[in-house]
CSV table of C-alpha atoms in Angstrom, one decimal:
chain,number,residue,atom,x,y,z
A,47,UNK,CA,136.1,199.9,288.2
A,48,UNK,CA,132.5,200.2,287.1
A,49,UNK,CA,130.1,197.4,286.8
A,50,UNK,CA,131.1,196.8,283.4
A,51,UNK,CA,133.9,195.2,284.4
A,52,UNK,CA,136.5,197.8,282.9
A,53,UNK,CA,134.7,197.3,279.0
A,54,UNK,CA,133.3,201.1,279.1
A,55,UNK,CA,135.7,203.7,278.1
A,56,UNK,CA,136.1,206.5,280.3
A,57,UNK,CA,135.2,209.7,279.4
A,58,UNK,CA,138.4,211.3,280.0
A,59,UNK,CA,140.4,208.9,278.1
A,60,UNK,CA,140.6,208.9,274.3
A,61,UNK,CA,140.2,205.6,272.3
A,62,UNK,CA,143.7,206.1,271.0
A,63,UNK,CA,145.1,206.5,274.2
A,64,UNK,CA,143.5,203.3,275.4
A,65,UNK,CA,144.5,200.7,273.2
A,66,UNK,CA,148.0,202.5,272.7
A,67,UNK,CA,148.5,202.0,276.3
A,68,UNK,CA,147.2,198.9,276.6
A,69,UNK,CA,149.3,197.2,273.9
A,70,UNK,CA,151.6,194.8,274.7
A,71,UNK,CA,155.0,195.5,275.0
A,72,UNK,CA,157.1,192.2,274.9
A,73,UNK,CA,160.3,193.8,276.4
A,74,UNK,CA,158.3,195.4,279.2
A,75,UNK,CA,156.5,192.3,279.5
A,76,UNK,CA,159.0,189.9,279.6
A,77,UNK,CA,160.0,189.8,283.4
A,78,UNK,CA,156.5,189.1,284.2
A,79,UNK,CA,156.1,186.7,282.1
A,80,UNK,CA,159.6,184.7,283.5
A,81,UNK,CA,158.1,185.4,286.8
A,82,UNK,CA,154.9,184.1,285.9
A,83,UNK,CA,156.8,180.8,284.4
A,84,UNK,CA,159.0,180.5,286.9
A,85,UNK,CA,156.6,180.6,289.9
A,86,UNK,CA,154.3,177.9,287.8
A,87,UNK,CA,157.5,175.7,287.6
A,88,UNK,CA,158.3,175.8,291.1
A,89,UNK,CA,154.5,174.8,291.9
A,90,UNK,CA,155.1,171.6,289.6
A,91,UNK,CA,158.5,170.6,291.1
A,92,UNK,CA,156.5,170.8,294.2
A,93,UNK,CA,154.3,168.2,293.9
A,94,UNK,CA,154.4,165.6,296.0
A,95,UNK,CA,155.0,162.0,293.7
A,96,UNK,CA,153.4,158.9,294.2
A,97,UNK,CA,154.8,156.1,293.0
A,98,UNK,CA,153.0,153.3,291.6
A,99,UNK,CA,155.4,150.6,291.1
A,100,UNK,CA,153.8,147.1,289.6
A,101,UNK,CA,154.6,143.4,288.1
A,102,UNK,CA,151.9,142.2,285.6
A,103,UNK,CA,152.1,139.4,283.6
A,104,UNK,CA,148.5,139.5,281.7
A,105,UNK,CA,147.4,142.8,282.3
A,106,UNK,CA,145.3,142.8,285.3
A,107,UNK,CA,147.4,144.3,287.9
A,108,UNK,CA,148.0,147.2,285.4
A,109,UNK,CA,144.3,148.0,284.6
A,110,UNK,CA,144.6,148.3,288.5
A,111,UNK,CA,147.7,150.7,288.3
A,112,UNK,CA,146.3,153.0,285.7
A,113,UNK,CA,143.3,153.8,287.8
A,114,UNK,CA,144.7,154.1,290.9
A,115,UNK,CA,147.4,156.9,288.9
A,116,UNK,CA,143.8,158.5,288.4
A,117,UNK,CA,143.0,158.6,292.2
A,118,UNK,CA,146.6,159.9,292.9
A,119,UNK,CA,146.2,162.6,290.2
A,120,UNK,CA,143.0,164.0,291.6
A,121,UNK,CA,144.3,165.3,294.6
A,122,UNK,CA,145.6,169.0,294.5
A,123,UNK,CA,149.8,168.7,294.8
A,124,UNK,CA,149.9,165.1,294.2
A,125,UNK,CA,150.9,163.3,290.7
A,126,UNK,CA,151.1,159.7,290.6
A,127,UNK,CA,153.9,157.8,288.4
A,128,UNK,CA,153.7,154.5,286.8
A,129,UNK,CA,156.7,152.0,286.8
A,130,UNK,CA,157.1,148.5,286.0
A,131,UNK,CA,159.6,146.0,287.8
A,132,UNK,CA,161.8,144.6,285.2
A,133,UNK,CA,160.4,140.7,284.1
A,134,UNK,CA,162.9,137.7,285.5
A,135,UNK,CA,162.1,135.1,283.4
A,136,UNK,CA,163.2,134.9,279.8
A,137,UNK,CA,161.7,135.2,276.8
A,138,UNK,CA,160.8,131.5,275.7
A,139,UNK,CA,159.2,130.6,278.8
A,140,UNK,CA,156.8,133.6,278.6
A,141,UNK,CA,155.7,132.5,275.3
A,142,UNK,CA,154.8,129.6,276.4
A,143,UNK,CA,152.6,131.0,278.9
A,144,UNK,CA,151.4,132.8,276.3
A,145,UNK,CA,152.4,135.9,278.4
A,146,UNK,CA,151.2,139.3,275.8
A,147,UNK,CA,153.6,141.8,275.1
A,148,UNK,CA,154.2,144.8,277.5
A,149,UNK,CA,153.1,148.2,276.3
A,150,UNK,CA,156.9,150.1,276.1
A,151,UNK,CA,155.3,154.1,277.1
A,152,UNK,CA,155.8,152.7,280.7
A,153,UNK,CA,158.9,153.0,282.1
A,154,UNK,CA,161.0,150.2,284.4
A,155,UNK,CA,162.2,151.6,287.7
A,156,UNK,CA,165.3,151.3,288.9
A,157,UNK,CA,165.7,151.0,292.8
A,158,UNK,CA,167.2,154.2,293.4
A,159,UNK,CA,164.3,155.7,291.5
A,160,UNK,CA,162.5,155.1,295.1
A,161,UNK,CA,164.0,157.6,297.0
A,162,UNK,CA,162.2,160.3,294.9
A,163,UNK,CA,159.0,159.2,295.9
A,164,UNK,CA,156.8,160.5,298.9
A,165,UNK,CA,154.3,158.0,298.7
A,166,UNK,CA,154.7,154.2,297.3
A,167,UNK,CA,151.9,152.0,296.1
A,168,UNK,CA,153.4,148.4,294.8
A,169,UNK,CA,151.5,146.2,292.5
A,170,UNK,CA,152.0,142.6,292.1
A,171,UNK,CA,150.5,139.2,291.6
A,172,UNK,CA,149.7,136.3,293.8
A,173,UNK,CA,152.2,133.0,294.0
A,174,UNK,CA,150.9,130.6,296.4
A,175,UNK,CA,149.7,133.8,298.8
A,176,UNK,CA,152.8,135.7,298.6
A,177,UNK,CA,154.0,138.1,295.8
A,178,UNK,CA,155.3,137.3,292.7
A,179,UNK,CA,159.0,136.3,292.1
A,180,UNK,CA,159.8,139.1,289.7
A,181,UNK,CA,158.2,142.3,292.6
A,182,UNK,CA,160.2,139.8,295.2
A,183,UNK,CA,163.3,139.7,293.1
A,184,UNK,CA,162.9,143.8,293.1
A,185,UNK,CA,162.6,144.1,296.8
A,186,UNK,CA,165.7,141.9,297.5
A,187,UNK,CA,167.6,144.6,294.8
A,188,UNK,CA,166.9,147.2,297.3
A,189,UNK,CA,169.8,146.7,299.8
A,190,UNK,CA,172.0,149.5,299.8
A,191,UNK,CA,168.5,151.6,300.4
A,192,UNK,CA,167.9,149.8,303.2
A,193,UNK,CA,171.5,150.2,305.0
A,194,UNK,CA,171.2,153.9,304.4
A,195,UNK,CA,167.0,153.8,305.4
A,196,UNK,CA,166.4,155.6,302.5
A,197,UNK,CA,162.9,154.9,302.7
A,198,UNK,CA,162.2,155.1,306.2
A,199,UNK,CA,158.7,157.1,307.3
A,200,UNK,CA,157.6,156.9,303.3
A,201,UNK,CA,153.8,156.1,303.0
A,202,UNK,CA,153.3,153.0,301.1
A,203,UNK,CA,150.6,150.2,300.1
A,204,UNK,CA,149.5,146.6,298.5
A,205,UNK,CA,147.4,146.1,295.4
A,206,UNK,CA,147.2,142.5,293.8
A,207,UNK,CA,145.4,140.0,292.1
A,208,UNK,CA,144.9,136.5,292.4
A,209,UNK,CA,143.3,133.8,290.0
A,210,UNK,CA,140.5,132.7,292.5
A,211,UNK,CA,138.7,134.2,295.2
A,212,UNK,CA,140.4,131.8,297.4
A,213,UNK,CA,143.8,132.2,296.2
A,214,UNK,CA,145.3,135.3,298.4
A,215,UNK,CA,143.6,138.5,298.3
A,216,UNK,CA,144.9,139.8,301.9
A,217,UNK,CA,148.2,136.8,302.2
A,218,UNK,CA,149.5,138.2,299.6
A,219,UNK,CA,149.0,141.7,300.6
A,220,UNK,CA,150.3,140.8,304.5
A,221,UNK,CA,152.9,138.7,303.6
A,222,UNK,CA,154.2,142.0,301.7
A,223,UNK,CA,153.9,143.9,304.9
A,224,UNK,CA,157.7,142.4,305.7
A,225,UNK,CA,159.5,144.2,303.0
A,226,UNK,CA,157.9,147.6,304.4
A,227,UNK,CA,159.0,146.9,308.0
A,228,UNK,CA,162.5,146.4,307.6
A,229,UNK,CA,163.2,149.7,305.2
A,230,UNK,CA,161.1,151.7,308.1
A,231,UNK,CA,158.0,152.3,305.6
A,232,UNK,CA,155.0,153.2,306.8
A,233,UNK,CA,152.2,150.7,305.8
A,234,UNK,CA,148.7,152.3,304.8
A,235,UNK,CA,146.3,150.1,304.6
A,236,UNK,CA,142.5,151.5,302.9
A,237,UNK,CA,140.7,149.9,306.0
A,238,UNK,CA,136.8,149.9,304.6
A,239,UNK,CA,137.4,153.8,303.5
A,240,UNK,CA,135.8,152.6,300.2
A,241,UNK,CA,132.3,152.6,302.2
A,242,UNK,CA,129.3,150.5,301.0
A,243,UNK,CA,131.3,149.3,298.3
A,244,UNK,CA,133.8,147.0,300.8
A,245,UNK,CA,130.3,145.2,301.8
A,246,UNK,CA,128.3,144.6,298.0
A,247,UNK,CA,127.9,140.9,297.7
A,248,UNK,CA,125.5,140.6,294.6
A,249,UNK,CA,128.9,140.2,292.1
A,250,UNK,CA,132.6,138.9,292.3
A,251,UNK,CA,134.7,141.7,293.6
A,252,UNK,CA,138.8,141.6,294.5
A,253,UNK,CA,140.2,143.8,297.0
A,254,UNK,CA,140.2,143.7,301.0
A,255,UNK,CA,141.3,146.2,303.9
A,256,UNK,CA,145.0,145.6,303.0
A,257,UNK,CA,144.3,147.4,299.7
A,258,UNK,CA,142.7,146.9,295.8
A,259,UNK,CA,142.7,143.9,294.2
A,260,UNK,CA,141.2,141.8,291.5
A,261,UNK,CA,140.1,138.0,290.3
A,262,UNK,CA,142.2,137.4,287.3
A,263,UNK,CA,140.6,133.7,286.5
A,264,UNK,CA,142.2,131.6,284.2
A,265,UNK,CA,143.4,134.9,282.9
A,266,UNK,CA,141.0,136.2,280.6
A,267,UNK,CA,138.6,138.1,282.9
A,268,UNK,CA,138.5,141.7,282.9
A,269,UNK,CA,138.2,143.9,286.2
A,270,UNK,CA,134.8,144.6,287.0
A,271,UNK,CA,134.1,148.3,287.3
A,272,UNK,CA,133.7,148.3,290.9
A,273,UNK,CA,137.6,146.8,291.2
A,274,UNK,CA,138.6,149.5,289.1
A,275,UNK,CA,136.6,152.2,291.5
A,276,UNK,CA,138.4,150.7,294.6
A,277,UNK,CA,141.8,150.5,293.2
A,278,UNK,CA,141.0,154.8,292.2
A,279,UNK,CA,139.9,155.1,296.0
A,280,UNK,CA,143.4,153.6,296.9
A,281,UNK,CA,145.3,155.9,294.8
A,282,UNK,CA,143.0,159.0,296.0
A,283,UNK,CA,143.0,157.7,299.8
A,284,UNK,CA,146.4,157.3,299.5
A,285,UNK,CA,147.6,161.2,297.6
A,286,UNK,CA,145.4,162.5,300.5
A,287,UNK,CA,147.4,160.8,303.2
A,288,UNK,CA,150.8,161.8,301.4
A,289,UNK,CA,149.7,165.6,301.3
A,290,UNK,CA,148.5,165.5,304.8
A,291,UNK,CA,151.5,163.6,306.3
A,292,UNK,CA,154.7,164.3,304.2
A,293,UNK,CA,157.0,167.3,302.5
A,294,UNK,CA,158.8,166.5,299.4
A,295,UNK,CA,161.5,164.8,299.4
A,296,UNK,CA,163.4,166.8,296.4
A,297,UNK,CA,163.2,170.0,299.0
């Protein structure tokens, strides 16, 4: 090939005989393409999957989720999925907590939907330091994987949120760490991978070592931007631990 890149006709060749070779023929072409198809299909079915399994009640542990799916997703081989816990208490009590409605494009996991995953980020509220009923009530559906150890050696990690800045930003992350131990999990932890961010104290930020987080208040306030960047460090940390450490589990 020339510099040209192949534009330049030779001289040897006739213009007719150039494009009339260089049609395409859809019957010759069509074991390429299926190749082509195929080989792009198996790439995507081998994809490692995270997780990202949450409980929100007014929206801030999902804001959370949503970025961190971001992180996951940015990390070659690695797609994050997004799955509520189902909700526990009925309907009459939650409009009187003046709970808002859940956005229905998000699916509700099921327990056996876990042993697809290769990596596991769980997402829950604060309740007096400790997770909220409805992620607990999850967990304690989850026997028959834990019999088997269905889940042993899987990567997995905390995100929360918690009304004050007081009210259980690591508890309720290491008071978690017990469901993890006894299906054989692997806890991961961000540590202070997040950098100069873990240290900023000139605004109100959730999150510690044990993972992202955010300050809810009395339920109206939003997460800043900089509890949004560490919750898409968590998902991103967490995708490149995933890739380095396991192979997929549908293999």
């Amino acid at each position: 090939m020339g510099k040209g890149g192949g534009c330049i006709f030779s001289k040897k060749r006739s213009t007719i005989e150039a494009s009339d070779q260089d049609l395409a023929d859809p019957v010759r072409d069509a074991p390429v393409q299926n190749q082509i198809e195929n080989s792009l299909f198996q790439e995507e079915s081998k994809k490692l999957k995270v997780f990202i399994v949450f409980y929100s009640m007014y929206g801030h542990v999902e804001c959370l989720a949503k970025r961190m799916k971001k992180g996951v997703d940015s990390i070659d081989g690695v797609e994050g999925f997004l799955y509520r816990v189902p909700e526990t208490l009925p309907m009459d009590v939650l409009e009187q907590m003046r709970v808002p409605q859940k956005e229905d494009e998000l699916p509700f996991v099921s327990v056996d939907d876990l042993v697809e995953a290769d990596g596991l980020l769980f997402g829950f509220p604060t309740r007096f330091g400790s997770m909220a009923s409805q992620m607990k009530a999850f967990f304690d559906s989850t026997a028959h994987l834990w019999e088997q150890q269905s889940l042993a050696g899987v990567p997995a990690g905390f995100f929360v949120s918690t009304g004050t800045q007081g009210g259980g930003q690591e508890t309720t992350a290491w008071t978690a760490i017990t469901q993890l131990a006894h299906h054989g999990m692997v806890y991961v932890p961000i540590g202070y991978t997040f950098g100069a961010g873990m240290f900023k104290m000139d605004s109100i930020r959730g999150g510690s070592p044990y993972g992202a987080g955010v300050y809810s208040g009395d339920g109206t306030r939003e997460p800043s931007e900089t509890e949004l960047a560490l919750a898409e460090h968590q998902g991103r940390y967490m995708a490149g631990i995933v890739r380095r450490f396991a192979t997929p589990r549908n293999n």
